[in-house]
Coordinates of C-alpha atoms in Angstrom, one line a residue:
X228 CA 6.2 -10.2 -32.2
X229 CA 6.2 -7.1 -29.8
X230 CA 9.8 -5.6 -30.2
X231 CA 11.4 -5.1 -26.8
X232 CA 12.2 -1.5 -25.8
X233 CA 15.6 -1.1 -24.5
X234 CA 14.6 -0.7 -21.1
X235 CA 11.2 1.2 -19.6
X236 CA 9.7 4.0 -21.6
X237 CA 10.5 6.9 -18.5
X238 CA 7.3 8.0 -19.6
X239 CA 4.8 8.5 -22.6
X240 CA 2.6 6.1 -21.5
X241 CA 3.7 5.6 -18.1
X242 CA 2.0 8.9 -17.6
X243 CA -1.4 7.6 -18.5
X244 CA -0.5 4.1 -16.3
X245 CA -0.2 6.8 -13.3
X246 CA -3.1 8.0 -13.6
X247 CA -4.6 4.8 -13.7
X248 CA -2.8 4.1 -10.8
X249 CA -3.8 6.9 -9.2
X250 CA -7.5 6.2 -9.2
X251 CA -7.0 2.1 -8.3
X252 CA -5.4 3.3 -5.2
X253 CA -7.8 6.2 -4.5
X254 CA -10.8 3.7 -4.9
X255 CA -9.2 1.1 -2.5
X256 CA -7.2 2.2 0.4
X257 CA -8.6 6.4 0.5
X258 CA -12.1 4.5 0.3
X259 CA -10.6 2.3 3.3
X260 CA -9.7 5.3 4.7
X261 CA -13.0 6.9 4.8
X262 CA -15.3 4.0 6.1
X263 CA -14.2 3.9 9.6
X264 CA -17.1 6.8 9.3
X265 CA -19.5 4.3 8.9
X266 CA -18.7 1.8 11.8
X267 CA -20.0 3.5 14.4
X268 CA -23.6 3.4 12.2
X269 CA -22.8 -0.2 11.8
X270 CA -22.2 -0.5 15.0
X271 CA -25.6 1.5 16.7
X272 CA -27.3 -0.7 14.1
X273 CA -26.7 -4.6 15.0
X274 CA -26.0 -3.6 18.8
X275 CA -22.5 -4.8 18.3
X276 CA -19.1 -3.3 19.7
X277 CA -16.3 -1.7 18.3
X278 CA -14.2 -4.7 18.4
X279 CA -16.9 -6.8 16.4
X280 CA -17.3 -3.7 13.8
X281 CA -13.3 -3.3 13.1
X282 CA -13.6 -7.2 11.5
X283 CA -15.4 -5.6 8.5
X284 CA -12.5 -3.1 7.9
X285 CA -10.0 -5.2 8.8
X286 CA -11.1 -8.2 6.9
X287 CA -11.2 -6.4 3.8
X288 CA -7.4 -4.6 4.2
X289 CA -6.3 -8.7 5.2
X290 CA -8.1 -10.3 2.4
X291 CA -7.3 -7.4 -0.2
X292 CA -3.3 -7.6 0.8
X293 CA -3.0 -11.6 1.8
X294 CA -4.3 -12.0 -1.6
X295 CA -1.8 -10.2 -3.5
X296 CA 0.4 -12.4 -4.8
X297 CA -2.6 -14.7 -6.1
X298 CA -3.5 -10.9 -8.4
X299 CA 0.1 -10.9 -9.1
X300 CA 0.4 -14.2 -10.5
X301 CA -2.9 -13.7 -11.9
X302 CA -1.2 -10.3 -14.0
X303 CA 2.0 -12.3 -14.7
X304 CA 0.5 -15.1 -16.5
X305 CA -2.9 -13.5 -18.1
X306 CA -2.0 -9.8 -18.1
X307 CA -2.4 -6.9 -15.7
X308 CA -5.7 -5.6 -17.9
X309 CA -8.0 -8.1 -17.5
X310 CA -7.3 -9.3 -13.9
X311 CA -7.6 -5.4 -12.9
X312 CA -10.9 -5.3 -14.3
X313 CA -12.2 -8.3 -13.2
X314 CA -10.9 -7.0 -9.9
X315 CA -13.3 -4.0 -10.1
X316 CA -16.3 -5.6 -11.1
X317 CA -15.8 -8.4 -7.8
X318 CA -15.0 -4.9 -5.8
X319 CA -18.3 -3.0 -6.7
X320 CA -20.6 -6.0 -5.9
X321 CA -19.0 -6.6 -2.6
X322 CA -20.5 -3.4 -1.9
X323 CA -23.7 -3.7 -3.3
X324 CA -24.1 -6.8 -1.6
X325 CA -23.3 -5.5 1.8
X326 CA -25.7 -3.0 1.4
X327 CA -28.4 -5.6 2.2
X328 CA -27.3 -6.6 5.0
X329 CA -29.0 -8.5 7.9
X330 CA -26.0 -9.1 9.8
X331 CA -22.2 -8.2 10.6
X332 CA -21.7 -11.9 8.7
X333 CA -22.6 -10.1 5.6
X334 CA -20.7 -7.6 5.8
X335 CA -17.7 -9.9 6.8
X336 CA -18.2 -11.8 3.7
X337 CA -19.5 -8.7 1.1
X338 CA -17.1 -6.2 2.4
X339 CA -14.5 -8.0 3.7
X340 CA -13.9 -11.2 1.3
X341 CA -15.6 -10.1 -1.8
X342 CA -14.7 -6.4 -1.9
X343 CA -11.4 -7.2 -0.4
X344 CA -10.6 -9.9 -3.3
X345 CA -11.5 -7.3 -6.0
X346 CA -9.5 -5.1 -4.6
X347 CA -6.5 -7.7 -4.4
X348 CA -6.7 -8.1 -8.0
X349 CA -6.3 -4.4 -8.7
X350 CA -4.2 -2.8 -6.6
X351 CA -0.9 -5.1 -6.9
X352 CA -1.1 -5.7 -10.9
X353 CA -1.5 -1.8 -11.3
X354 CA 1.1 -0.5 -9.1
X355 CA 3.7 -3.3 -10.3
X356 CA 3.0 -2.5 -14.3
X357 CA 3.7 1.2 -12.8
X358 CA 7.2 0.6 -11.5
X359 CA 8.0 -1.4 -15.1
X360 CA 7.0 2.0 -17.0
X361 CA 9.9 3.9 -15.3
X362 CA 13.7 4.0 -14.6
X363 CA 15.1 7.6 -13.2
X364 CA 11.5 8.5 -12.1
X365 CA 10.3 5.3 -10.8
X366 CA 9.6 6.7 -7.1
X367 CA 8.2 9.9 -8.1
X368 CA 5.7 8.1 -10.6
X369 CA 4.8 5.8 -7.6
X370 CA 4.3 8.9 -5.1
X371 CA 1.6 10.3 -7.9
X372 CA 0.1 7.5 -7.9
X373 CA -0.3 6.3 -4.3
X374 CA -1.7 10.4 -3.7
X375 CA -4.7 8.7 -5.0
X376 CA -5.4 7.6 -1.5
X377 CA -5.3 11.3 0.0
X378 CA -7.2 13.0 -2.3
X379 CA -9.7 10.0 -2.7
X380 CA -10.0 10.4 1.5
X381 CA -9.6 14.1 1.3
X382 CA -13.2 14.2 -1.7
X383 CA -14.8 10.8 0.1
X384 CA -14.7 11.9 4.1
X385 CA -16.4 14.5 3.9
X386 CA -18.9 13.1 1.3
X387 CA -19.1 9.9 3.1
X388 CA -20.3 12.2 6.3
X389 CA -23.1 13.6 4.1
X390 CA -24.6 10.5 2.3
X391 CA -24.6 8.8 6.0
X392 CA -26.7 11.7 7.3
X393 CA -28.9 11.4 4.6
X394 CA -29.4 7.7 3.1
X395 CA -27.9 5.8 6.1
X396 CA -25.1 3.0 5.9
X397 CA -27.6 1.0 3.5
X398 CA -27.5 3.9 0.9
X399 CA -23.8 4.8 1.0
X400 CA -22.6 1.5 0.5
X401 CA -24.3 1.0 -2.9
X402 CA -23.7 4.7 -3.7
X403 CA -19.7 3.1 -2.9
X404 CA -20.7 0.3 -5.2
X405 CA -21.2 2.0 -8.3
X406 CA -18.1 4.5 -7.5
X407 CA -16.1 1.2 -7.1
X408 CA -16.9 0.2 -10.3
X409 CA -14.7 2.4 -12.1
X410 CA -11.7 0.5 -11.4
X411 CA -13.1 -1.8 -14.9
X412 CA -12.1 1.3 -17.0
X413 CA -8.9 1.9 -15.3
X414 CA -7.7 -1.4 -15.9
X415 CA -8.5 -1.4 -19.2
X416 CA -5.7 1.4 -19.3
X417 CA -2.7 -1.1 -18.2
X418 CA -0.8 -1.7 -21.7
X419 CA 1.3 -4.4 -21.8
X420 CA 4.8 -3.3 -21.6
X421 CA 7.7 -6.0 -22.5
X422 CA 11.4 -5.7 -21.2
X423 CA 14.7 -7.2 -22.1
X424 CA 15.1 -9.1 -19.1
X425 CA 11.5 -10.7 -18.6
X426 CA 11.3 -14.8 -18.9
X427 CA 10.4 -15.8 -22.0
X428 CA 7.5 -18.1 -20.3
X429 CA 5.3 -17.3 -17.3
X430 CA 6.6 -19.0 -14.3
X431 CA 5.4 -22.6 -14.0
X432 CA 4.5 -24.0 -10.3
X433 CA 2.1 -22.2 -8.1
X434 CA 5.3 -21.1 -5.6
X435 CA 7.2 -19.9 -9.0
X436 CA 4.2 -17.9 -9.6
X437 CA 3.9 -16.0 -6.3
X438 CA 7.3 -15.4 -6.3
X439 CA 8.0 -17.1 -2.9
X440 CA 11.5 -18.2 -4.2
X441 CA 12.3 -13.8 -3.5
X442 CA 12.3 -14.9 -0.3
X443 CA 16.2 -16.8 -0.3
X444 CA 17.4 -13.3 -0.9
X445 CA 18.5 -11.6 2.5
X446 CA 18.2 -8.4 1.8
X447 CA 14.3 -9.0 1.1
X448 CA 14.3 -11.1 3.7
X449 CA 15.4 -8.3 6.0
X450 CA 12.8 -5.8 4.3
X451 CA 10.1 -8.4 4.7
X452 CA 10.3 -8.7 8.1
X453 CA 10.6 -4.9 9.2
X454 CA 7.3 -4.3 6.5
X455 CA 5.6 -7.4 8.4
X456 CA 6.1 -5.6 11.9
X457 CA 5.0 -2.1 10.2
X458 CA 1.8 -3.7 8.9
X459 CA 0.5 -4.0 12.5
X460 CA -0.1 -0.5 13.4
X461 CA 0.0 1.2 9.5
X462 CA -3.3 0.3 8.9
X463 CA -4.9 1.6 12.2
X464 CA -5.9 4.9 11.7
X465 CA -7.7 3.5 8.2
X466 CA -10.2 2.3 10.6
X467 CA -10.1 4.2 13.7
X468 CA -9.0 7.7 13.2
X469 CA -12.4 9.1 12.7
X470 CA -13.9 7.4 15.9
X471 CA -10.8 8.1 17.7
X472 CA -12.0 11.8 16.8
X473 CA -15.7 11.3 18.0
X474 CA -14.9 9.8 20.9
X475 CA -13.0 13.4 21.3
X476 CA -16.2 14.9 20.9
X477 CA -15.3 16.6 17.5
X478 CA -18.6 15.7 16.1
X479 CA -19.2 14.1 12.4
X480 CA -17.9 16.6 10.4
X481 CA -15.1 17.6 12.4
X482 CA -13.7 13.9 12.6
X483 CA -14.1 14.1 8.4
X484 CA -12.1 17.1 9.3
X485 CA -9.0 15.3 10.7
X486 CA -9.4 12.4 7.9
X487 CA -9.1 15.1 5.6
X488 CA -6.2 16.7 6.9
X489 CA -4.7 13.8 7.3
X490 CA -5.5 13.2 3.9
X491 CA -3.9 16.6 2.4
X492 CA -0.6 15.8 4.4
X493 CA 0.0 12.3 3.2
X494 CA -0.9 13.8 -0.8
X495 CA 1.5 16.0 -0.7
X496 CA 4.1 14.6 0.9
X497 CA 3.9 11.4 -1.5
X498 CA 5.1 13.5 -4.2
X499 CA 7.4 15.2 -2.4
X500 CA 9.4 11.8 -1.5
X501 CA 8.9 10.5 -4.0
X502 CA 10.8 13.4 -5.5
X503 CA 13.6 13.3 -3.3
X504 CA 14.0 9.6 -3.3
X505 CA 14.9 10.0 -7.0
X506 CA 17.4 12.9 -6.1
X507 CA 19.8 10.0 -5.0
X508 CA 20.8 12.2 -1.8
X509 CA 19.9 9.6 0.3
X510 CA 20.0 5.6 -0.4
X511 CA 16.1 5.1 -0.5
X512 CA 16.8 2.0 2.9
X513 CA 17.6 5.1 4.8
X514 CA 14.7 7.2 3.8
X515 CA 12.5 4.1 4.7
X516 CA 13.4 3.9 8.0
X517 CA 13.6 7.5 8.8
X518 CA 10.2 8.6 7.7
X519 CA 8.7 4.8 8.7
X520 CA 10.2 6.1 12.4
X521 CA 8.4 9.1 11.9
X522 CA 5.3 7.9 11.3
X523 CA 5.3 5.6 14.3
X524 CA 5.8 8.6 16.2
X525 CA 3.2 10.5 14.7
X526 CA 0.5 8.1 15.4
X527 CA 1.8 8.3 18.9
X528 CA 1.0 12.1 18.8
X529 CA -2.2 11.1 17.2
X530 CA -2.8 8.6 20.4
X531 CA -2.1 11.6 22.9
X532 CA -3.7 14.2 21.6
X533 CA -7.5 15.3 21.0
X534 CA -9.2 18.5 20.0
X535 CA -7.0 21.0 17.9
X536 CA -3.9 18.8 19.2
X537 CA -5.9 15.9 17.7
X538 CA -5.7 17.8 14.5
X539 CA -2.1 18.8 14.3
X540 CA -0.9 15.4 15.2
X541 CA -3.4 14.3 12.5
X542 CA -1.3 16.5 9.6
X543 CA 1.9 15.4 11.3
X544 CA 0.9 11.4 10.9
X545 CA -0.1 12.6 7.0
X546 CA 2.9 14.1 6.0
X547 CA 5.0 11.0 8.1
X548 CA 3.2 8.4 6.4
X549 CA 2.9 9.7 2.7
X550 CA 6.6 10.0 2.5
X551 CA 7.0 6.3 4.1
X552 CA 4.6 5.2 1.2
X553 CA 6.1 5.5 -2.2
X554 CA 9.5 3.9 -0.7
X555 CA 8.0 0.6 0.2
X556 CA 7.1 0.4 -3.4
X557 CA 10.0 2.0 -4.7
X558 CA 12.9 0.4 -3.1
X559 CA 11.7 -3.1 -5.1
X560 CA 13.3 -2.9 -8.1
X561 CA 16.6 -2.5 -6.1
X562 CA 15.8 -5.2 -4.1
X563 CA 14.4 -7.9 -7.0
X564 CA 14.8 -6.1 -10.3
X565 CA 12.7 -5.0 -13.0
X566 CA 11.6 -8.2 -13.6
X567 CA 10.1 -9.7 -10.6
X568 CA 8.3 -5.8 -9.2
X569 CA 5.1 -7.1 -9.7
X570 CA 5.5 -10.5 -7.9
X571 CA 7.3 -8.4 -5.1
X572 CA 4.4 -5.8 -4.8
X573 CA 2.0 -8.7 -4.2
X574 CA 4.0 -9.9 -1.7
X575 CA 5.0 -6.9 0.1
X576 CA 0.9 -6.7 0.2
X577 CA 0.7 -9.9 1.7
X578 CA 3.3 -9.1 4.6
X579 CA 1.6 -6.4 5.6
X580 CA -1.7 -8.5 5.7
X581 CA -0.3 -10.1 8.6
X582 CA -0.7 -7.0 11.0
X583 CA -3.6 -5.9 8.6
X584 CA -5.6 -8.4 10.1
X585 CA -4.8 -8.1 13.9
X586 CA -4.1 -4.7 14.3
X587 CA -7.6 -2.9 13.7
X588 CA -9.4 -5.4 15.9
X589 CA -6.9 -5.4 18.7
X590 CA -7.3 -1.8 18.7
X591 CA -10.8 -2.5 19.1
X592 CA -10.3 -4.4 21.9
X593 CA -7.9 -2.1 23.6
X594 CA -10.8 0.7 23.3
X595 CA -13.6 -1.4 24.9
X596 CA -10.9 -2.5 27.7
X597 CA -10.0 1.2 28.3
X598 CA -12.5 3.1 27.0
X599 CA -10.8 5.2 24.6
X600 CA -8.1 4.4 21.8
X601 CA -5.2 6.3 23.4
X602 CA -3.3 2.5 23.8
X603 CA -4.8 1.5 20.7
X604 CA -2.5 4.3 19.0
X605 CA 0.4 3.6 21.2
X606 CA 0.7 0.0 20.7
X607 CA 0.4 0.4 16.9
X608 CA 2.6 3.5 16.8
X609 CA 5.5 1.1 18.6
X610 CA 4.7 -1.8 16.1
X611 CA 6.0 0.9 13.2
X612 CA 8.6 2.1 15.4
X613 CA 9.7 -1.6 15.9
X614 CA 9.4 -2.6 11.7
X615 CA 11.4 0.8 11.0
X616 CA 14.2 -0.7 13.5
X617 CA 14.4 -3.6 11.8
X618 CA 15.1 -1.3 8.4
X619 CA 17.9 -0.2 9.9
X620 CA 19.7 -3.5 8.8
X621 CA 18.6 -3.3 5.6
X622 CA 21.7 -1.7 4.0
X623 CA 23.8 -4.3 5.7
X624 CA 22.7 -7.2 4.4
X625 CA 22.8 -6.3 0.1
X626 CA 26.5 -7.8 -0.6
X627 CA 29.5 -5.2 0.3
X628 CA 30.6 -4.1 -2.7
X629 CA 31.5 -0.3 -4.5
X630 CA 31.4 0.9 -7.4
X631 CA 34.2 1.0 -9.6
X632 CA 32.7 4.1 -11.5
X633 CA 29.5 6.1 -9.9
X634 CA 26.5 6.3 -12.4
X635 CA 25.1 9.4 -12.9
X636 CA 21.4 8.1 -13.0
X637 CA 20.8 4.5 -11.5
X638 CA 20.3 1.9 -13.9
X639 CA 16.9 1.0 -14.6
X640 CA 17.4 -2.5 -15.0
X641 CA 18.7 -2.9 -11.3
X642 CA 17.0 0.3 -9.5
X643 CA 18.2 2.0 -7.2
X644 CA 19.1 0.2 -4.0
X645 CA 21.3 -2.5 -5.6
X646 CA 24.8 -0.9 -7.0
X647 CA 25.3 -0.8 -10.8
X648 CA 26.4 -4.6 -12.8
X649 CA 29.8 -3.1 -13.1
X650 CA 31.8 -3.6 -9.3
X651 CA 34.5 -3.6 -7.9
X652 CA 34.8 -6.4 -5.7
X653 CA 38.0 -6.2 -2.5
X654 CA 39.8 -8.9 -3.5
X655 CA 41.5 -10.5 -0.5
X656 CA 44.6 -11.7 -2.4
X657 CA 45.5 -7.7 -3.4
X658 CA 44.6 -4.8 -4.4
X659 CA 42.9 -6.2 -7.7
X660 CA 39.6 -6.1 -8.2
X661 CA 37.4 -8.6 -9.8
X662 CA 33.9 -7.8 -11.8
X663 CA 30.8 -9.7 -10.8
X664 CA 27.8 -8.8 -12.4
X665 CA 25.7 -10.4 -10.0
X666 CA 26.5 -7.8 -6.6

């Protein structure tokens, strides 16, 4: 038998996890972020509009984040190795087979349902084995891993450019294929970590295995619906920033150039939340909404602006949005504990699925109606704005309690959201207190 540690490791291994981590969520949402480069080719190629061309991006962020929890369950009763590598080899030929395309249908069903169901088995298992490897550095290790996505787009847009100019869209999609496959070997990375705490069975029952029953807990409740309402405008500028910048008349290369500064800002300031979320300065639900409100305002800017303003507003949404990352993931273990992250993680991909899937094509929409995508950015910019409101209640509704003692680190078991086991409940007969390990 596999002796349990006494809680998660804080690193050794973790550190390996990360990187592993890192380069699922470079190769899924920083390729995302790249391929809106390629709609307008797809686009010119079946005579098709914009609308009808955001479907293959925003079928494969839908299909990749409403099948989460299926990857989750999937990693909770098989393992999070071999689901993430079977992930990666269902990712790669979704590309492969898109590149022989004869029609936007097969690229709906190669990139979008294929591609996008690798990806659903990778990207939840590897993130939630992530947050089990850590305690005190939970958010930081998250932010290094979710910088995969900026310096995947920051290496890929401008790369992506190139191989278009040169193969077409029927050459860079199997050149994508074959970089896709990679997420086999990073799978293979995922050890098995077990904690005191975990069942001593994998759930039984399908809903047991998604983790639906998270759901009859308010304060998840409350985060579920603010992440719902961010997921209709987050996912946006994965698909439409670099023909926002065309249509600005920036030219191929300098629409990489405002992915890619996009790119560097949300890197760095992953790391640097993730960081400061671990300082404890600040309870993480209030970081959440702050830099979610920011980045609703940032795309916004990125709506309003074009040319050089195009490309400050660009850094601005970057540096908003990678600090607003690592905290969705981060604040889970407060929320659900140790335990259920990796169910949660599925599901938080699956909320977010639910603007995933409308927001790109009604942006679409909005540019063929008006011509450009200045209310395609302002609608989803107020979608964030509207989620990060609903964040504001988030502190509110975990049971009001304080501690009896402070902790100097927040225990690992709990995370950091959720006070320590040890409260001290207002009793309303006196000034006695009562412990209840359950607050």
């Amino acid at each position: 038998m596999t002796p349990k540690p006494a809680g998660p490791p804080d690193g050794g291994w973790g550190w390996v996890v990360a990187a592993a981590a890192f380069a699922v969520n470079g190769l899924s949402y920083g390729l995302l972020r790249s391929l809106g480069l390629a709609l307008p080719d797809l686009a010119e190629h079946f005579d098709r509009s914009t609308q009808d061309t955001a479907w293959v991006s925003a079928l494969a962020l839908a299909v990749q984040q409403a099948a989460s929890p299926v990857g989750s369950a999937l990693s909770t009763r098989w393992g999070a190795r071999p689901v993430v590598m079977v992930g990666g080899v269902l990712t790669s030929l979704g590309f492969v087979f898109s590149a022989f395309a004869r029609s936007l249908l097969h690229l709906y069903l190669g990139l979008g349902v294929l591609a996008g169901s690798g990806w659903a088995l990778a990207f939840a298992p590897a993130l939630g084995t992530l947050s089990r490897y850590f305690s005190r550095r939970r958010v930081l290790a998250v932010g290094l891993a979710l910088t995969g996505n900026g310096a995947s787009s920051l290496l890929l847009a401008p790369t992506l450019q190139l191989v278009l100019d040169t193969f077409g869209w029927r050459g860079a999609l199997l050149l994508l294929g074959a970089i896709t496959l990679h997420l086999a070997p990073c799978g293979a990375l995922l050890r098995p970590l077990v904690l005191p705490g975990d069942p001593p069975a994998p759930p039984r029952g399908p809903l047991a295995a998604l983790g639906l029953d998270l759901f009859e807990r308010r304060a998840f409740l409350v985060f579920a619906l603010g992440t719902a309402l961010v997921g209709g405008g987050y996912f946006v500028p994965y698909v439409h920033l670099a023909p926002h910048a065309l249509d600005g008349g920036l030219g191929g290369y300098g629409a990489a150039l405002v992915v890619a500064v996009a790119a560097v800002g949300d890197a760095g300031a992953r790391l640097l939340s993730g960081w400061l979320a671990d300082q404890g300065w600040v309870p993480l639900s209030r970081l959440l909404a702050v830099f979610g409100a920011l980045t609703g305002l940032g795309l916004l800017a990125v709506g309003l602006g074009c040319g050089g303003a195009l490309l400050a507003a660009a850094g601005a949404y970057g540096l908003s949005a990678g600090s607003y990352a690592p905290l969705v993931f981060g604040v889970l273990p407060g929320l659900v504990g140790v335990g259920g992250v990796v169910q949660a993680t599925g599901l938080v991909m699956m909320l977010m699925s639910l603007g995933g899937l409308l927001g790109p094509p009604l942006s679409g929409f909005l540019r063929d109606e008006t011509g450009d995508f200045t209310a395609s950015f302002l609608a989803c910019g107020s979608f964030i704005l509207a989620g990060s409101f609903i964040y504001m209640g988030l502190p509110g509704a975990l049971p009001s309690c304080r501690l009896a003692s402070r902790p100097a680190t927040p225990p690992p078991e709990r995370g950091e959201l959720l006070p320590a086991p040890q409260v001290a409940l207002l009793s309303p007969g006196g000034p006695q207190s009562t412990l209840d390990t359950t607050c």
